[in-house]
Coordinates of C-alpha atoms in Angstrom, one line a residue:
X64 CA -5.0 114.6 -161.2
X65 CA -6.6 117.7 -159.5
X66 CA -4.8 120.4 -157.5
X67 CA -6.6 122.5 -155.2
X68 CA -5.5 125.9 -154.9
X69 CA -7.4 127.7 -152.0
X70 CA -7.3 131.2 -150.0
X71 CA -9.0 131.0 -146.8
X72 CA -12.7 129.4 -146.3
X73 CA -14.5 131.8 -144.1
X74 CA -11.1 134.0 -144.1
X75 CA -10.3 135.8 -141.2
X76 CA -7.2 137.9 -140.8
X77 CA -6.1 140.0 -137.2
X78 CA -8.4 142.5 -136.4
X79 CA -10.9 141.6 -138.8
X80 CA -14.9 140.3 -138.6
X81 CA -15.8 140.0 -142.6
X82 CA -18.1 137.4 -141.9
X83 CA -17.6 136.1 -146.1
X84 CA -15.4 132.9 -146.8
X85 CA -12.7 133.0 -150.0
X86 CA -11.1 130.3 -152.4
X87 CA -8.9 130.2 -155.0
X88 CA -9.7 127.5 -157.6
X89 CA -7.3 127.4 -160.7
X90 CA -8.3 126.8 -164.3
X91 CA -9.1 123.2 -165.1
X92 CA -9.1 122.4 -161.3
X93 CA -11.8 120.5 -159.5
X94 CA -12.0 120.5 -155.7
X95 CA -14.7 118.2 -153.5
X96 CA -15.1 119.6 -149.5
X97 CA -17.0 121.0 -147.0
X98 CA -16.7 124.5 -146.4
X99 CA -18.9 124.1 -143.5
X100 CA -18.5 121.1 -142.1
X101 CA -21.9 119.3 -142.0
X102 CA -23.5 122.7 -141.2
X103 CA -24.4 123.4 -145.3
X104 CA -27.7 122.6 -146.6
X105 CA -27.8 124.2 -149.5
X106 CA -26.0 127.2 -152.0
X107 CA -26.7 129.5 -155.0
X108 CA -24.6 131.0 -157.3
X109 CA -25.3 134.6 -156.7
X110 CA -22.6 136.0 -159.4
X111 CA -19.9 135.3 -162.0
X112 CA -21.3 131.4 -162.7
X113 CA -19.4 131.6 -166.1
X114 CA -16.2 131.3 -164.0
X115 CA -17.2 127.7 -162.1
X116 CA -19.3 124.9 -162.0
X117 CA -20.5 124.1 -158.9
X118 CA -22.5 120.9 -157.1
X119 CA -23.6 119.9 -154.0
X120 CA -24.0 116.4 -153.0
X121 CA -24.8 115.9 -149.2
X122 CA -22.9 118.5 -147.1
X123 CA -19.7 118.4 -150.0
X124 CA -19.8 121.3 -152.4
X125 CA -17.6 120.0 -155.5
X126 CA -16.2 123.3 -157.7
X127 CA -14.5 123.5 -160.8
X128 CA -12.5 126.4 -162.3
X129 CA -13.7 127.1 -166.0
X130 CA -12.2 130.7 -166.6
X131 CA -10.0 133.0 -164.7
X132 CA -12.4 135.3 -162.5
X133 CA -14.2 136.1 -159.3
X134 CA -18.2 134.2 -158.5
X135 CA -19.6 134.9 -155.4
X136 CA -21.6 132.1 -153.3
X137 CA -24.6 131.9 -150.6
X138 CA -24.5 128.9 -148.4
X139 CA -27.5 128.5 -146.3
X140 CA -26.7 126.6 -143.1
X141 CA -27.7 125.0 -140.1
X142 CA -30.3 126.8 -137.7
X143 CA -30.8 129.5 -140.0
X144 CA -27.3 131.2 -140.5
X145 CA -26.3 131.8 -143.8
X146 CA -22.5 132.5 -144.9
X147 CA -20.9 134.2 -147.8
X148 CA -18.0 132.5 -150.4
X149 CA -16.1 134.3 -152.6
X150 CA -14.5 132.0 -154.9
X151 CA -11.1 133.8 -157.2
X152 CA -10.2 131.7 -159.9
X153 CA -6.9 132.2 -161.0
X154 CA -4.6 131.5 -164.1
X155 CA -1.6 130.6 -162.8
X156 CA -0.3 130.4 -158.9
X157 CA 3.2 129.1 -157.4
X158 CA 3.2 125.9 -159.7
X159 CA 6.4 124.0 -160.2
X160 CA 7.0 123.5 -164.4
X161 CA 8.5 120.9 -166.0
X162 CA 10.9 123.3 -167.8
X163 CA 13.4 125.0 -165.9
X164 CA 13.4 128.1 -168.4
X165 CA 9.4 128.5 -167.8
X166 CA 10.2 129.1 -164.3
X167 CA 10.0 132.6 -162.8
X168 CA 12.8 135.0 -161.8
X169 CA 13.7 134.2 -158.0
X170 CA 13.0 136.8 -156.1
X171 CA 15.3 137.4 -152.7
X172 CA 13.8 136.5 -149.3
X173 CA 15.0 139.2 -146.7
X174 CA 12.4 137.5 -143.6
X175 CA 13.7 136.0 -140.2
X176 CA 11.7 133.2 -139.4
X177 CA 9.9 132.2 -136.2
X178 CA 7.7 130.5 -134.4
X179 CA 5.3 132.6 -132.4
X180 CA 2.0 130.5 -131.3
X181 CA -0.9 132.7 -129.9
X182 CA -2.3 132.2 -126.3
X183 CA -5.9 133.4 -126.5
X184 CA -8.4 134.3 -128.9
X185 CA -7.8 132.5 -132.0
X186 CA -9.8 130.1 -134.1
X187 CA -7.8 128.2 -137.0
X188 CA -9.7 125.8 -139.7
X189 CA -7.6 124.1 -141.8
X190 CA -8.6 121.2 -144.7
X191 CA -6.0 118.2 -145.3
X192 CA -6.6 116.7 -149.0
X193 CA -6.0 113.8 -151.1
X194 CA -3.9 114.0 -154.2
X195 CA -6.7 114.3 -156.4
X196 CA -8.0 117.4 -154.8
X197 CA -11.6 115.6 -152.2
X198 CA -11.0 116.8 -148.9
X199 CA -9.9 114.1 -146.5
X200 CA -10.2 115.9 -143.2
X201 CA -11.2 118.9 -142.0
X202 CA -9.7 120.1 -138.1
X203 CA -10.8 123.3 -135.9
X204 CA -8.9 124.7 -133.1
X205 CA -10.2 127.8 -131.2
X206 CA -9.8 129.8 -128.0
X207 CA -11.9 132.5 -125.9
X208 CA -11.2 133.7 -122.3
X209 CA -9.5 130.3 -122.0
X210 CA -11.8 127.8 -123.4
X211 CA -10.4 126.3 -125.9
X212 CA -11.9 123.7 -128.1
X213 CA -10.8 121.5 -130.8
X214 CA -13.3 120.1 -133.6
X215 CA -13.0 117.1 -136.6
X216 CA -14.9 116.6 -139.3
X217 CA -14.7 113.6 -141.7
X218 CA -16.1 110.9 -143.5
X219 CA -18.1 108.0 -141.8
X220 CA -20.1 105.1 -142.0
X221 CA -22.0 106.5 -138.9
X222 CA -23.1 109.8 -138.1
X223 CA -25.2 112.2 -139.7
X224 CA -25.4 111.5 -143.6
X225 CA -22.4 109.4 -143.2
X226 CA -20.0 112.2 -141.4
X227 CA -18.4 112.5 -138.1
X228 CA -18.1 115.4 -136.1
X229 CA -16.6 115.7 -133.3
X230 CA -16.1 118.3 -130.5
X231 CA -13.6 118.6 -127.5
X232 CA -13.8 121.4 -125.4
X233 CA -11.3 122.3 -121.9
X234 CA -12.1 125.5 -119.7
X235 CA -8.9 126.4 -118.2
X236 CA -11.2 128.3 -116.4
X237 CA -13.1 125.3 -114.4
X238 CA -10.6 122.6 -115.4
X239 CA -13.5 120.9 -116.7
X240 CA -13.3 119.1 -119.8
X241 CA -15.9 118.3 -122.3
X242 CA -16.3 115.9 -125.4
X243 CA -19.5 115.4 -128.0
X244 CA -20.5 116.3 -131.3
X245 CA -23.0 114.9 -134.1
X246 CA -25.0 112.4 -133.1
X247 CA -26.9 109.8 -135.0
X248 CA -30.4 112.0 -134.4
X249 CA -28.7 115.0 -136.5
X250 CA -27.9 116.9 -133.1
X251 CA -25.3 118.4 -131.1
X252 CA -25.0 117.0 -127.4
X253 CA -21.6 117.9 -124.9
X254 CA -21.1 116.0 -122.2
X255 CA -18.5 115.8 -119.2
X256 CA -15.6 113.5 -119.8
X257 CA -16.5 110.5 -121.8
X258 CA -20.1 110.8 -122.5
X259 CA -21.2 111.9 -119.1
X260 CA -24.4 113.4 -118.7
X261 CA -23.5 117.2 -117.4
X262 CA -24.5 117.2 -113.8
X263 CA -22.9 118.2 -110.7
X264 CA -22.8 114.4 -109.6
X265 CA -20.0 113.8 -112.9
X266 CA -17.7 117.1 -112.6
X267 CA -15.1 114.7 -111.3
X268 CA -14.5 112.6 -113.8
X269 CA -14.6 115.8 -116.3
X270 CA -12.0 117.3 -114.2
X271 CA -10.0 113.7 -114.6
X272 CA -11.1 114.4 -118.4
X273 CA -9.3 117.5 -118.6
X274 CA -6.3 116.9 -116.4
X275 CA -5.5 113.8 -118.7
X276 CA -6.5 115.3 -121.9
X277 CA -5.9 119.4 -121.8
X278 CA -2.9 121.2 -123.1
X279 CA -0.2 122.0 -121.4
X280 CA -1.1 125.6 -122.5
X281 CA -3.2 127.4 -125.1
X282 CA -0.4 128.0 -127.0
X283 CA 1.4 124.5 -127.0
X284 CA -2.3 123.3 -128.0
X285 CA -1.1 124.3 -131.8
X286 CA 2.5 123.0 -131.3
X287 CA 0.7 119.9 -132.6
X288 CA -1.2 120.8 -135.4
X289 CA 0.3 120.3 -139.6
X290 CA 0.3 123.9 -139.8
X291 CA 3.2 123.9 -137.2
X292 CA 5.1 121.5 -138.5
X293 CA 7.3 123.5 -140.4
X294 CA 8.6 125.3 -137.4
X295 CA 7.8 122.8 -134.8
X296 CA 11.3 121.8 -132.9
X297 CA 11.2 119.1 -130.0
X298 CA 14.9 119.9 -128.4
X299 CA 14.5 116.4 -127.3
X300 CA 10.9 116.3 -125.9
X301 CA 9.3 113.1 -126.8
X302 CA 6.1 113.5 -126.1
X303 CA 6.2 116.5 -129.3
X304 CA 6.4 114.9 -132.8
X305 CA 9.8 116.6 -134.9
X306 CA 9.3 119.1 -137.2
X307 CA 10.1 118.6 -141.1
X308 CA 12.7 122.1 -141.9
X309 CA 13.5 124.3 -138.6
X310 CA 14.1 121.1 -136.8
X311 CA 16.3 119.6 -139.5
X312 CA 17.9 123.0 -139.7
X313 CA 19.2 123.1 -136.3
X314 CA 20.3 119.7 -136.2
X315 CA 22.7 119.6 -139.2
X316 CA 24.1 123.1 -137.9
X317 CA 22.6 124.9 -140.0
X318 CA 20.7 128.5 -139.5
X319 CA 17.7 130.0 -141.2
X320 CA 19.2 131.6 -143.9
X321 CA 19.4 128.1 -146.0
X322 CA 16.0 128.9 -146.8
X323 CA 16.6 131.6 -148.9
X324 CA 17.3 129.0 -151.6
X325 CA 13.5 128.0 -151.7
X326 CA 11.9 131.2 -151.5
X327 CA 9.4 132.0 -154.6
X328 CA 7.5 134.9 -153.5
X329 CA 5.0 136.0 -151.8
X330 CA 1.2 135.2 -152.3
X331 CA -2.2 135.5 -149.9
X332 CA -3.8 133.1 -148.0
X333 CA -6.8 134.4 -145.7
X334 CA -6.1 137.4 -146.0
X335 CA -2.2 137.1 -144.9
X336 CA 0.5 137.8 -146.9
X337 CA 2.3 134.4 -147.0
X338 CA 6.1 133.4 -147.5
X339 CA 6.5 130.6 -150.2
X340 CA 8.8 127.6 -149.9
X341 CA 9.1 125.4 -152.4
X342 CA 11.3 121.9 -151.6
X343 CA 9.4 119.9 -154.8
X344 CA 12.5 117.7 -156.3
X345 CA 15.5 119.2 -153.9
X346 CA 15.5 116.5 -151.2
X347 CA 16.0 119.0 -148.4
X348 CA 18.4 116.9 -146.0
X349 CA 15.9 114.2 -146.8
X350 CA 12.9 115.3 -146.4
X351 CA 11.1 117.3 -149.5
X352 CA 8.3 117.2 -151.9
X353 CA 6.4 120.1 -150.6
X354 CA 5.5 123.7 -151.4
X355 CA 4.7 126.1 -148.2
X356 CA 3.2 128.8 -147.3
X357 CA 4.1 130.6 -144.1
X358 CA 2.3 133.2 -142.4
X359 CA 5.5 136.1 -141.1
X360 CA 3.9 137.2 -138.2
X361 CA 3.1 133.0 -136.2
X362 CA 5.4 131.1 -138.5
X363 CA 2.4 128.9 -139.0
X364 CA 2.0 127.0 -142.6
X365 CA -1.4 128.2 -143.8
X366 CA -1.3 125.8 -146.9
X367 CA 1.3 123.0 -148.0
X368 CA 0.7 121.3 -151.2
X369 CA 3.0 118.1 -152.3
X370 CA 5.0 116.7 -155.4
X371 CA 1.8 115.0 -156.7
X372 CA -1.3 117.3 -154.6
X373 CA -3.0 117.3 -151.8
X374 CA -1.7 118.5 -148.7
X375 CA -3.7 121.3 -146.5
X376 CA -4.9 124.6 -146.7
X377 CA -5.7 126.7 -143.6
X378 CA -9.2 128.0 -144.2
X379 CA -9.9 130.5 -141.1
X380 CA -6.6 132.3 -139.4
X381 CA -8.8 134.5 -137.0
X382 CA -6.0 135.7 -134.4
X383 CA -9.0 138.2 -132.7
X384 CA -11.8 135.7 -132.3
X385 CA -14.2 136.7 -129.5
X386 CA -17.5 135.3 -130.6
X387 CA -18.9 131.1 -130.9
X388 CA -20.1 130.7 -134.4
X389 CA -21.9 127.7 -135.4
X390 CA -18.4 125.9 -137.1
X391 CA -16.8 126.0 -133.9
X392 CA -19.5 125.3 -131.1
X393 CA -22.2 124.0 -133.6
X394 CA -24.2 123.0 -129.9
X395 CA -24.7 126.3 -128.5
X396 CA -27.0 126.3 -132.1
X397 CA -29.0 123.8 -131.6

């Protein structure tokens, strides 16, 4: 069974533009995804190819780790645009052993933990796996000057080579919402609403669109996302989904401070120092199997890996995004 170990596909931390992706990959390990959606057409191996193996079938780049060290990627992508990725492969990460006396000296956590979702400017990519390490989905969500738009990519038996990808987009600007994405031709089309041709004659059913459809707010469009889940708290709000630790925290009467008991460390994940958690085999009031990583500054999970694999990694945390690139608004490329 293969477990994927990643650090941030086209990585972004605050204040930053490195326009480069990153991975870690251990050892032994093979991955299968799509670092750009369905955007790659093709890569080289610029440096260190004695470190992986690396294929590219369709628009999923399969890698395998052969010996701890650093190779260095080009993807060539849609309309021209070509991207950087850095793949680290590593020797050993936050791994769970079989043997209690192989595991590591716990360090103490000294952190407060909170939930602090950002209201403009962000763009977030994260990947959701299957326990043998093939990507399963991958999800977008991204903001500027209040236009916010939320993408999916995923395997299909329609679409473009067999993939789905699909678009959303609400201005809180215009209250006009937007959906679209890949269509059978290989293109990128928007339209208002529900496949409305973008005309002045249709703005009110996109404004219907986005009244039924839009977040309540920039920020609260995360509160629903798996990298929020381990903060996530309802207080009795139905319409939000519970969380899986802070919620189960308050509601046994417990505080914050119970977490100390999982804390392993700390390792990077784009480009963030992360927290980790790890509740494989304690049955955490019931809910466990997991290992986290949480980002000090949003409280946000930027990867979660479980008991047997898969999980998700969060592949872009840009928290200063000011520019479209072709991932997130692939139709302003066309």
């Amino acid at each position: 069974m293969a477990v994927v170990l990643l650090t941030g596909i086209t990585a972004f931390a605050t204040g930053s533009s490195r326009s480069e992706s990153e991975i870690d990959l251990l050892v032994g390990h093979t991955m299968k995804f799509y670092p750009a959606g369905t955007h790659l057409k093709r890569f080289t191996v610029e440096d260190g190819d004695e470190y992986i193996q690396a294929s590219l079938t369709g628009h999923q780049l399969t890698l395998k780790g052969l010996k701890a060290g650093d190779a260095t990627l080009r993807l060539e992508l849609r309309a021209g645009k070509q991207a950087q990725l850095l793949v680290h492969v590593k020797s050993v990460s936050f791994i769970r052993t079989a043997s209690k006396t192989e595991q590591p000296e716990k360090p103490e956590w000294t952190g407060t933990y909170r939930l602090r979702l950002p209201a403009d400017h962000y763009s977030i990519i994260y990947h959701s796996f299957n326990e043998d390490g093939r990507e399963r989905i991958r999800k977008s969500f991204s903001c500027i000057d209040g236009v916010y738009v939320e993408g999916e990519c995923f395997e299909s038996e329609d679409g473009c080579d067999g993939m789905e990808d699909i678009i959303n987009i609400y201005d809180t600007n215009t209250s006009l919402g937007y959906s679209g994405g890949l269509r059978p031709d290989g293109h990128y089309r928007m339209y208002y609403a529900d496949g409305d041709r973008i005309a002045p004659e249709n703005e009110e059913n996109a404004r219907n669109w986005y009244d039924t459809y839009a977040p309540e707010s920039l920020s609260e469009a995360l509160l629903g996302i798996d990298p929020a889940d381990f903060g996530r708290d309802n207080h009795g709000d139905d319409d939000l989904e519970n969380g899986t630790i802070m919620q189960r925290i308050r509601m046994t009467g417990g505080n914050q401070s119970q977490l100390k008991r999982f804390y392993r460390g700390n390792e990077t994940v784009c480009g963030r120092e992360c927290w980790v958690f790890d509740f494989r085999g304690t049955n955490f009031f019931g809910y466990g199997g997991f290992c986290v990583w949480i980002d000090p500054e949003t409280g946000l999970a930027l990867r979660h890996e479980g008991e047997k694999g898969g999980g998700f990694i969060v592949t872009r945390f840009d928290l200063d995004y000011r520019v479209w690139d072709i991932q997130i608004r692939p139709d302003l490329f066309e």
